[in-house]
Structure formats: C-alpha cells, structure tokens
mmCIF file of C-alpha atoms in Angstrom:
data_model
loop_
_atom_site.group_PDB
_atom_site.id
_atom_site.type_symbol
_atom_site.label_atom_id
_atom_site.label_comp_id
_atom_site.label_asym_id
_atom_site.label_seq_id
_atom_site.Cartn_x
_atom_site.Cartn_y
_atom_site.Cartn_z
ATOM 1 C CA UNK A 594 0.000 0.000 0.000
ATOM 2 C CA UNK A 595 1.184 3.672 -0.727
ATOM 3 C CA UNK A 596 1.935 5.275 2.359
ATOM 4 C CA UNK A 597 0.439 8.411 1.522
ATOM 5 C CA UNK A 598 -2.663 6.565 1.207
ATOM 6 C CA UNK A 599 -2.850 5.577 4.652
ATOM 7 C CA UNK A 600 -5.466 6.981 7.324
ATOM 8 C CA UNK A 601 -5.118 5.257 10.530
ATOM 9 C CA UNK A 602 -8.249 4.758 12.067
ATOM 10 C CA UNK A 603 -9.200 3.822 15.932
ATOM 11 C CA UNK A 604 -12.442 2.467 17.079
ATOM 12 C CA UNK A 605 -13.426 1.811 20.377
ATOM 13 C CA UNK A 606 -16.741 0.324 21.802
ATOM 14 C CA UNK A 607 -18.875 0.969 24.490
ATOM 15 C CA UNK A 608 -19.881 -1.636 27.369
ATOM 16 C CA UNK A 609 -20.191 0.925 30.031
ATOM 17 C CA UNK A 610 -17.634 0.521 32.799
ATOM 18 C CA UNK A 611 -16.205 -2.119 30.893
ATOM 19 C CA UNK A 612 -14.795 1.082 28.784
ATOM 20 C CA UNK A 613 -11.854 0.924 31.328
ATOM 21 C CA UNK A 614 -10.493 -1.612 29.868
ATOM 22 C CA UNK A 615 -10.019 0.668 26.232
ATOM 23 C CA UNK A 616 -9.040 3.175 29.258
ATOM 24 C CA UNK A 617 -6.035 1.322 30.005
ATOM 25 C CA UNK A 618 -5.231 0.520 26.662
ATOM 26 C CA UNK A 619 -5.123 4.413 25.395
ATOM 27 C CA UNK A 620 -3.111 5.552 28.513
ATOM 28 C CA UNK A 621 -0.329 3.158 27.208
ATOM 29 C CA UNK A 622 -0.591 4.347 23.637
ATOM 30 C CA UNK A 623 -0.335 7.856 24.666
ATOM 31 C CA UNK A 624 2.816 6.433 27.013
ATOM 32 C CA UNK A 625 3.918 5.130 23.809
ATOM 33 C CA UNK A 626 3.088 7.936 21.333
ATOM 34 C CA UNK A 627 1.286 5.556 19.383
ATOM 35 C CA UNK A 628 -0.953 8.301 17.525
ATOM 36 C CA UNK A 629 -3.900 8.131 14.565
ATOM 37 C CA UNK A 630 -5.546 9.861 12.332
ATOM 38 C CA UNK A 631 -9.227 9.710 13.439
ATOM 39 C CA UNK A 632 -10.820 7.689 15.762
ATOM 40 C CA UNK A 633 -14.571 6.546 16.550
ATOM 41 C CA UNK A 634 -16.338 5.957 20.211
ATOM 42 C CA UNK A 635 -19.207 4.603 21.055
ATOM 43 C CA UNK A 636 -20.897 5.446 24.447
ATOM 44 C CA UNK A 637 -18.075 4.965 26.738
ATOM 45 C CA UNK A 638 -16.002 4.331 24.096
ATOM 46 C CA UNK A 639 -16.724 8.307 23.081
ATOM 47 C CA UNK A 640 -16.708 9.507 26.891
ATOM 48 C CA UNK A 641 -13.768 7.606 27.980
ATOM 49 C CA UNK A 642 -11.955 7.757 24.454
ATOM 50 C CA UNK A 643 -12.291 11.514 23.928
ATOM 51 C CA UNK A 644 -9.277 11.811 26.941
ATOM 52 C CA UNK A 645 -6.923 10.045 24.060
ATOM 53 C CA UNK A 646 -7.388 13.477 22.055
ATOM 54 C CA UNK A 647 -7.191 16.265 24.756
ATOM 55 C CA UNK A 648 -3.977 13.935 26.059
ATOM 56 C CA UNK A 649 -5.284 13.787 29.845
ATOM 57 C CA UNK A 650 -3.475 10.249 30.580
ATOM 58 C CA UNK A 651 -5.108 8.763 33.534
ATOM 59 C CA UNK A 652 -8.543 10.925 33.739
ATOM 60 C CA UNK A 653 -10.503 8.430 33.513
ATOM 61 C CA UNK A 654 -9.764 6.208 35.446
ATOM 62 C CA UNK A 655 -9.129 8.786 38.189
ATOM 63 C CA UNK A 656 -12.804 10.166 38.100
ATOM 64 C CA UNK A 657 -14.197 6.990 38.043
ATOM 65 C CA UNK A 658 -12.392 6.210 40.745
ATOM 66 C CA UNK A 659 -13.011 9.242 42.805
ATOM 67 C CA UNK A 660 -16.446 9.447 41.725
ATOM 68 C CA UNK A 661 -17.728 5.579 42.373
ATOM 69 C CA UNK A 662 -19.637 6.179 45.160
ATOM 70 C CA UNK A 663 -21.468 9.418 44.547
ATOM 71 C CA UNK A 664 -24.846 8.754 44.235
ATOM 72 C CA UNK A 665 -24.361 11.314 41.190
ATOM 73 C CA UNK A 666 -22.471 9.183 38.990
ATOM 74 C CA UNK A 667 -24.390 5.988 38.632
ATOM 75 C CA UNK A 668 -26.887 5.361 40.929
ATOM 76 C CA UNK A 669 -31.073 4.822 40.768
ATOM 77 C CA UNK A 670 -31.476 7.558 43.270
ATOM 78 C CA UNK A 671 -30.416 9.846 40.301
ATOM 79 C CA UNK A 672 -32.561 7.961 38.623
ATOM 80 C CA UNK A 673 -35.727 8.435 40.199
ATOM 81 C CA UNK A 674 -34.070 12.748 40.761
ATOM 82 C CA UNK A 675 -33.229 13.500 37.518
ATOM 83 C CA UNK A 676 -34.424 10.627 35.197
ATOM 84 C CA UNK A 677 -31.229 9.650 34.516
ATOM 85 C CA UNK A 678 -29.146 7.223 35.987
ATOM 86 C CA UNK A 679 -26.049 9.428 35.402
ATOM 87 C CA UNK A 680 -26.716 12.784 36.541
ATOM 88 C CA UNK A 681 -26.477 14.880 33.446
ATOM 89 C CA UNK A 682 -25.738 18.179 35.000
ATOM 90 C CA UNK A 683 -22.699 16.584 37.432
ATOM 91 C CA UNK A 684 -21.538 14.157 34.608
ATOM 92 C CA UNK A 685 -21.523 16.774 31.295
ATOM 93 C CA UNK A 686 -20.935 20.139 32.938
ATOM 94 C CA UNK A 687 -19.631 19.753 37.048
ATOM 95 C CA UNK A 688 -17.352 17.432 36.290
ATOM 96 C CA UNK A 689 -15.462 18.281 33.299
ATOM 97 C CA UNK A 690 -15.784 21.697 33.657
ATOM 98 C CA UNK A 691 -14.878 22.326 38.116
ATOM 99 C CA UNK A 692 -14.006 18.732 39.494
ATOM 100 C CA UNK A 693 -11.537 17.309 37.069
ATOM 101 C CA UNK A 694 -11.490 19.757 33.738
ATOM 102 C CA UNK A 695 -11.298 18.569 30.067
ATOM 103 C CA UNK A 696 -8.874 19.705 28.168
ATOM 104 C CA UNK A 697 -10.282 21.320 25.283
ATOM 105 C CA UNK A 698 -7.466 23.171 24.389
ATOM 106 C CA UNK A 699 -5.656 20.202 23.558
ATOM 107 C CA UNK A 700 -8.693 18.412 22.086
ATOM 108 C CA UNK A 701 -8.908 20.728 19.270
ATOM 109 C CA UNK A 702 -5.344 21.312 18.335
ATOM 110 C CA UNK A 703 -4.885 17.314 18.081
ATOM 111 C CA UNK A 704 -5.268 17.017 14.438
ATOM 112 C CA UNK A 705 -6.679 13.883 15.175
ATOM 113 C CA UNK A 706 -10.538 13.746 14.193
ATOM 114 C CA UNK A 707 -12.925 12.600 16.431
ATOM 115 C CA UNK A 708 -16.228 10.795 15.370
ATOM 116 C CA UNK A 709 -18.854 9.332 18.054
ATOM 117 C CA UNK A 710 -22.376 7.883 17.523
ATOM 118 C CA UNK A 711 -25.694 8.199 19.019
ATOM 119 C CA UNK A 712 -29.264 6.549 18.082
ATOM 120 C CA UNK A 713 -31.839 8.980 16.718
ATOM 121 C CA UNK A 714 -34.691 7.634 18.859
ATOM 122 C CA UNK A 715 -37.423 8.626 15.825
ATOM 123 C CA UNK A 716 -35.683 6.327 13.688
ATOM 124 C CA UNK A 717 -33.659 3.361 15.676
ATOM 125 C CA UNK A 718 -30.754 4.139 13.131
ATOM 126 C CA UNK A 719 -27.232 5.851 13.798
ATOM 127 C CA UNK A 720 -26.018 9.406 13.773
ATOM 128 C CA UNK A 721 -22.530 10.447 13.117
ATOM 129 C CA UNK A 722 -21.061 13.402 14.592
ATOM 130 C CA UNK A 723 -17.835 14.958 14.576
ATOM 131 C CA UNK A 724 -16.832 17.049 17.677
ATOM 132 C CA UNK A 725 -14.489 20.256 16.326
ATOM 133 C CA UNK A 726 -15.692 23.038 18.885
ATOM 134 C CA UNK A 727 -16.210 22.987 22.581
ATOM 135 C CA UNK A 728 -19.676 24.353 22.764
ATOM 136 C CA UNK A 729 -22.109 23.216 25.292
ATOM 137 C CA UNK A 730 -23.583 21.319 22.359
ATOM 138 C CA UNK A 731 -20.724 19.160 22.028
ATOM 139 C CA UNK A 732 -20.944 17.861 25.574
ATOM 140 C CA UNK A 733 -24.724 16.756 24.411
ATOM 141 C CA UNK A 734 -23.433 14.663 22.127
ATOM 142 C CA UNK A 735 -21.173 12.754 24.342
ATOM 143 C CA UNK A 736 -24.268 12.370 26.350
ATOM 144 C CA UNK A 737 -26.598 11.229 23.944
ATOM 145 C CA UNK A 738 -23.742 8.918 22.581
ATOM 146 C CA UNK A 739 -23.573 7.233 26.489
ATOM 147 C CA UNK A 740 -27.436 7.644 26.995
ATOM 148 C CA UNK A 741 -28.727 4.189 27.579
ATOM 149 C CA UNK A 742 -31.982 3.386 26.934
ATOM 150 C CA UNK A 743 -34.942 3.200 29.313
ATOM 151 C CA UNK A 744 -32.299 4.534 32.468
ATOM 152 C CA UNK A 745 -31.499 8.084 30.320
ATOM 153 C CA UNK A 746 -33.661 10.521 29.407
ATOM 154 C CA UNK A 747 -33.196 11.130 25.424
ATOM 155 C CA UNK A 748 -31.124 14.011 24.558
ATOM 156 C CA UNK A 749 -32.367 16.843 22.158
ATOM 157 C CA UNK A 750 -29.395 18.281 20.156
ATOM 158 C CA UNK A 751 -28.818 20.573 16.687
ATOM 159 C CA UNK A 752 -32.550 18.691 15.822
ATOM 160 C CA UNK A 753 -32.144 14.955 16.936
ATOM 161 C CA UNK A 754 -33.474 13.447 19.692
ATOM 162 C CA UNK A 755 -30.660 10.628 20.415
ATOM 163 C CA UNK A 756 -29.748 7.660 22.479
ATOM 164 C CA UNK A 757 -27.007 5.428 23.218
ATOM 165 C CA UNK A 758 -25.288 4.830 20.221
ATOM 166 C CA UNK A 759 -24.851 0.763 21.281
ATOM 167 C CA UNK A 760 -28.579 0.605 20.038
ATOM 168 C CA UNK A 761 -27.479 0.906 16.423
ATOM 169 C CA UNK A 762 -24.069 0.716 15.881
ATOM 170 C CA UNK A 763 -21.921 -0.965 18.656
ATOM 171 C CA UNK A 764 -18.651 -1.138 16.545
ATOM 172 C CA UNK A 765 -18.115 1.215 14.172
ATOM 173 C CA UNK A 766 -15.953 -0.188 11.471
ATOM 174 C CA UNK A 767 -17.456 -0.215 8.829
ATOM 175 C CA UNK A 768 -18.393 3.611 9.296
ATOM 176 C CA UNK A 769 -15.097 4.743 9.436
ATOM 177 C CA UNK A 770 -13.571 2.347 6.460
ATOM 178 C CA UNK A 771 -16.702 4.026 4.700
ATOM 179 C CA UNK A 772 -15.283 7.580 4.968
ATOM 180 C CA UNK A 773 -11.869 6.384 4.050
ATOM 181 C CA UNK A 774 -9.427 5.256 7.311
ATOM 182 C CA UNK A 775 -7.830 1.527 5.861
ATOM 183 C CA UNK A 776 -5.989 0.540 8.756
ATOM 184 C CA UNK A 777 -8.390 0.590 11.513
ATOM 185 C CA UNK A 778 -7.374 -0.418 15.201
ATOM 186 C CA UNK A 779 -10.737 -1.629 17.507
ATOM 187 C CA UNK A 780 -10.619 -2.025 21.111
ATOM 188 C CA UNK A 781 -13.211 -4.476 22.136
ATOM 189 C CA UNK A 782 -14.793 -4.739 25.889
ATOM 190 C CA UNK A 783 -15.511 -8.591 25.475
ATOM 191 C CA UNK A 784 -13.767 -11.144 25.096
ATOM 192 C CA UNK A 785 -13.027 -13.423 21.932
ATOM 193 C CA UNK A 786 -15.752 -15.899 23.352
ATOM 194 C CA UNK A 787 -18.346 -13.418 23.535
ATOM 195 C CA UNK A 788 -21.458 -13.497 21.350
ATOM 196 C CA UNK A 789 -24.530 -11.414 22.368
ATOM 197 C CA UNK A 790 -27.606 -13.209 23.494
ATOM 198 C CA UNK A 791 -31.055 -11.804 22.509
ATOM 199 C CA UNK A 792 -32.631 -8.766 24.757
ATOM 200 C CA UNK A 793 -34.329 -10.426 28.297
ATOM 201 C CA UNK A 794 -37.505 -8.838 29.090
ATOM 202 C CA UNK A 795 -38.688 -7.554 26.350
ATOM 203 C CA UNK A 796 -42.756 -7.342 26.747
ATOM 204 C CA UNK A 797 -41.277 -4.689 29.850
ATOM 205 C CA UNK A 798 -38.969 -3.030 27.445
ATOM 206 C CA UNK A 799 -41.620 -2.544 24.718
ATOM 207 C CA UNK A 800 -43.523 -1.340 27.573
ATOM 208 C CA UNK A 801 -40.825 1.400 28.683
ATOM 209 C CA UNK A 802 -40.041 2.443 25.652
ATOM 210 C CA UNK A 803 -43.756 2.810 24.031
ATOM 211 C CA UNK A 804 -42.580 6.269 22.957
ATOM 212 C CA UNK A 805 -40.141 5.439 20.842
ATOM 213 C CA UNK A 806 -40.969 1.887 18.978
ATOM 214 C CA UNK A 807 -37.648 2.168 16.921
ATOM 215 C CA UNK A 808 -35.420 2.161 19.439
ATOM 216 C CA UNK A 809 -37.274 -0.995 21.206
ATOM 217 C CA UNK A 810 -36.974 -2.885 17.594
ATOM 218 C CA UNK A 811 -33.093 -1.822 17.085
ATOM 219 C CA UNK A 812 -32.668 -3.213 20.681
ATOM 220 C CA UNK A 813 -34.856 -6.341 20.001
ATOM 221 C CA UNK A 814 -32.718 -7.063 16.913
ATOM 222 C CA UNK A 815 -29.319 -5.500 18.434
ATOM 223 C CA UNK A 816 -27.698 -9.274 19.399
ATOM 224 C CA UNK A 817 -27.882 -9.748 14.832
ATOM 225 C CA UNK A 818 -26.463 -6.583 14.450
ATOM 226 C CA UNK A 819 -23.741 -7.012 17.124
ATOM 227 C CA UNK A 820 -23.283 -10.625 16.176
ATOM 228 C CA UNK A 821 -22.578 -9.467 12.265
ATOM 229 C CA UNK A 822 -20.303 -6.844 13.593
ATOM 230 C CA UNK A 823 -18.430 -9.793 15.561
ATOM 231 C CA UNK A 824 -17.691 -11.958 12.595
ATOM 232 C CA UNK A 825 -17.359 -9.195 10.038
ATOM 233 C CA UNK A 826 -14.165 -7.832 12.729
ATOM 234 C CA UNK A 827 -12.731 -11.267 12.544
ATOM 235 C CA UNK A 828 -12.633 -11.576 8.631
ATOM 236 C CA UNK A 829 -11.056 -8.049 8.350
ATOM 237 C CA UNK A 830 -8.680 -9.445 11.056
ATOM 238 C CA UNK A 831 -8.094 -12.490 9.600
ATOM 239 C CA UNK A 832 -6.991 -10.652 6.620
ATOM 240 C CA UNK A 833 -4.555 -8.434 8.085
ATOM 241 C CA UNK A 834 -6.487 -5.298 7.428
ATOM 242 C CA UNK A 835 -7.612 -4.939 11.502
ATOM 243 C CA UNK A 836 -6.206 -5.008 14.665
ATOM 244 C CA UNK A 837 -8.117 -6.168 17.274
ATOM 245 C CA UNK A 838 -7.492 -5.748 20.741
ATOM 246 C CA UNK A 839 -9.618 -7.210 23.318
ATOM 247 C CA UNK A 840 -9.687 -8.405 27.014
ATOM 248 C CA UNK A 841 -8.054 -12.356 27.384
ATOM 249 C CA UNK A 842 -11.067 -13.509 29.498
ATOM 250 C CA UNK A 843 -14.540 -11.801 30.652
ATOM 251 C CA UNK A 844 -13.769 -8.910 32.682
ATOM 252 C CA UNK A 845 -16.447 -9.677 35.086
ATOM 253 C CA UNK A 846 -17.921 -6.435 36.074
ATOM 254 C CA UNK A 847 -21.177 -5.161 35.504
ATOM 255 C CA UNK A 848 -22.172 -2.359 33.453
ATOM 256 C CA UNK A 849 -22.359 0.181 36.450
ATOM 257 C CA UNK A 850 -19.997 -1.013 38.767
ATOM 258 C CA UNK A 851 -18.958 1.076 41.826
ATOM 259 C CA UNK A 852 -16.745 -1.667 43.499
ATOM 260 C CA UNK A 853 -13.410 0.635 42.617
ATOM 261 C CA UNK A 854 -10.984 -2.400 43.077
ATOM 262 C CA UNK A 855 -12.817 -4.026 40.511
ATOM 263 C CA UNK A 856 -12.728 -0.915 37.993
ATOM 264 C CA UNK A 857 -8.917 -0.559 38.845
ATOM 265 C CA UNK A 858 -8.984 -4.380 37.958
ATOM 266 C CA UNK A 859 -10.210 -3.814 34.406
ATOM 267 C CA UNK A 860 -8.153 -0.421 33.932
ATOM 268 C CA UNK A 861 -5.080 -2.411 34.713
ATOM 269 C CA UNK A 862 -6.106 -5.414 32.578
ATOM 270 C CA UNK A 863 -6.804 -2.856 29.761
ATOM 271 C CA UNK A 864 -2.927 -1.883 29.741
ATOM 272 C CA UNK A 865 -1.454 -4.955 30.486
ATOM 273 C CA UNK A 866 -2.796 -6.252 27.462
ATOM 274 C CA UNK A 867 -1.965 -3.053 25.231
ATOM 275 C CA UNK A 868 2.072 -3.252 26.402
ATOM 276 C CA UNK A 869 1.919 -6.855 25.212
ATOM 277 C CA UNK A 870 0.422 -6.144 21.882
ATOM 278 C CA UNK A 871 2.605 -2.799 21.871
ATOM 279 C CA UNK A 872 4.685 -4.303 19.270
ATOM 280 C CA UNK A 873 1.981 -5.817 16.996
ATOM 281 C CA UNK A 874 0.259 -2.463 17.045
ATOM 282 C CA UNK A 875 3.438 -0.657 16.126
ATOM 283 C CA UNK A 876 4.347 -3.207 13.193
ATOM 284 C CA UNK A 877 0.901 -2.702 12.102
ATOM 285 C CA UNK A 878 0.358 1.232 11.769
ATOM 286 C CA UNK A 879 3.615 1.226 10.028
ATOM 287 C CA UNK A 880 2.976 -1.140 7.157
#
C-alpha cells in the first residue's frame, strides 16, 4: 500500500464501565506515542476515548475512581431525581468543567478527528457526529452517545433526539472504512468468546419504551447486528487489514460497577494487554 494513502483509524466500543479496559489501553498508547488519524467511540467508548485526544493520561480512570460512590455518577437515586441514571448536569458540565477539567485546548489542536455515535430515537438508526468546537452542544453529544436506553432521558441536540449509540451501531468499522481510514485499530470490551444473546424482558422493554418503537426494535434485533459486527471484525482481522485488541477472558464487572478495586482491575487489565500487543500495534500502523 502507498503510504500516503494511509489513514489510521481507531475504534473503540462501548460496554459501560467495561470502557476501562479501552481506558487502560489508550493511557499506554499515549505512554507510547502511538498516535492516529481519526478515531470513533461509542458510548463509553466516546466519553472515555475523547481523553486520548485532549492527552489527559489517567482521567478516567481517576474520576471513576473518585467518583464511584457518589450517588451522582451511577446510581437509581439519580434515577428516580433527575431521570437519569447518570446525573447529566454533574456528569456533562460539574465534572469536566470544576471537578476534574477537560482539556479542550488540547482536544482541538490534536489534528486527530474525532467521530462518536448516538441513536436517533425517531428512527432506531445511527447518527454520526464529529466534535471540532467545545460548545455546550458538544458535551450533548457525548451524552446522547452514552445515553442508555430506558435509564437516560433522550437528549435533544442541533434537531435529533438521540440515544445510546450501542442501540445501532456498537462497533463502528465499517463507518469509518466508509469515509476512508484503511488501517483501523478496535478495542473491544468482550472477550473473543463473547457473542450477544437476545434482549431479556422484552414485553417490559416494549412497555418502557412505548414512545419510541424504533429504538425498542433496534434493541430487540441488536444481538444480529452485534453478532454481524463480531464476525465481520474477525474476517477483516483475519486478513490483516484490523487489529483487534480485546480483554483475554470476561472482565467480570457489571455495566455500572462502583466496586473501585474491581474498575482498577479492568483499567489495569486494559494496559497490560496493550504493552503486550505494543509491538503488533506498532508493526501494524507502520505497514
């Protein structure tokens, strides 16, 4: 391939607090200087993965460390408050802007480009956004992108009303070899065993979620779409064209865990795994 053809592309995927495992992996590639051209997140994968471009090496872990037991950040007393089980105001605007600040500054001179996704609720079906300011609307879109369904309230921003973007596009590969980045890097949050079972409860779930049908049939049919993802990943890696990197075993922790030894656990795991595949990845961005 000509080098001057090459756009390096990172994906990461959501999962929730499983997201500290991609954590751990980007703190080691910016120990590493292991850099890219754009890079896609996905719920966590977007509100975790956004510290790789403003450079802040170890934020998140140290929030969600900090943070685990505020009823704030995680908990269905802010549930039942504010209708979401993540306090928007304290998550999106406290946080990153008094208690531990973003870096926007370095955010938007990275040259790196930064894509997330959310779910427009009306239609089930994935929006793309790229961040380049650091408006207030911005910080929507990393919430709508982490908004999970029937737990978040949805999120109204530049004329969507959006959800988690897990609910239509869990892996976004395919999006970004669509708009041109051919050697593509995902972080995964499960395991090379994993395969998504079908939605439990869903008579409640259609129930919950009467207002917005589409989303309840994208999350009805979201184990096919996650599935296809799955094997579609593994051809492209089979082939040499992707990189995967994923956790060696289930990470065993649940999707809003507040036990902090067992966040630190999947943090660590997350760059244990990236210094042993430091090599591979170099090889591989330089071919």
């Amino acid at each position: 391939m000509n080098t001057d053809t090459i756009k390096r592309g990172l994906i990461c995927e959501g999962g929730a607090m499983r997201g500290l495992f991609s954590a751990g992996v980007l703190d080691v590639f910016l120990e590493n200087d292991i850099q890219f051209d754009g890079m896609a997140g996905v719920s966590a994968g977007a509100t975790f993965g956004c510290n790789f471009k403003s450079k802040q090496k170890g934020r998140t872990i140290r929030y969600n460390l900090k943070y685990a037991g505020d009823k704030r950040f995680g908990s269905f007393e802010s549930l039942i408050k504010t209708g979401d089980l993540y306090d928007a105001d304290f998550c999106y605007h406290v946080l990153p802007t008094e208690l531990d600040p973003f870096d926007w500054d370095t955010f938007l001179n990275n040259p790196m480009r930064f894509y997330l996704v959310a779910t427009d609720v009306n239609t089930g079906k994935p929006v793309y956004h790229e961040i380049k300011t650091s408006g207030e609307d911005e910080l929507e879109w990393m919430r709508a992108s982490a908004s999970m369904p029937i737990v978040s309230k949805p999120v109204s921003v530049d004329g969507y009303k959006l959800l988690d973007g897990g609910i239509s596009n869990s892996i976004p590969l395919e999006f970004m070899e669509h708009i041109g980045y051919n050697r593509n890097v995902v972080i995964l949050t499960q395991d090379a065993s994993y395969r998504k079972s079908p939605m439990a409860g869903l008579p409640v779930s259609k129930m919950l979620l009467k207002k917005y049908p589409a989303v309840y049939n994208a999350m009805k049919d979201r184990h096919i779409m996650y599935n296809g993802q799955l094997d579609y990943i593994r051809g492209r890696e089979s082939t040499g064209d992707v990189l995967v990197i994923r956790p060696p075993h289930p990470l065993g922790i649940s999707r809003t865990e507040h036990d902090t030894d067992k966040l630190e656990q999947v943090y660590k795991c997350g760059r244990q795994t990236a210094i042993e595949m430091l090599d591979s990845v170099r090889v591989f961005l330089s071919k």
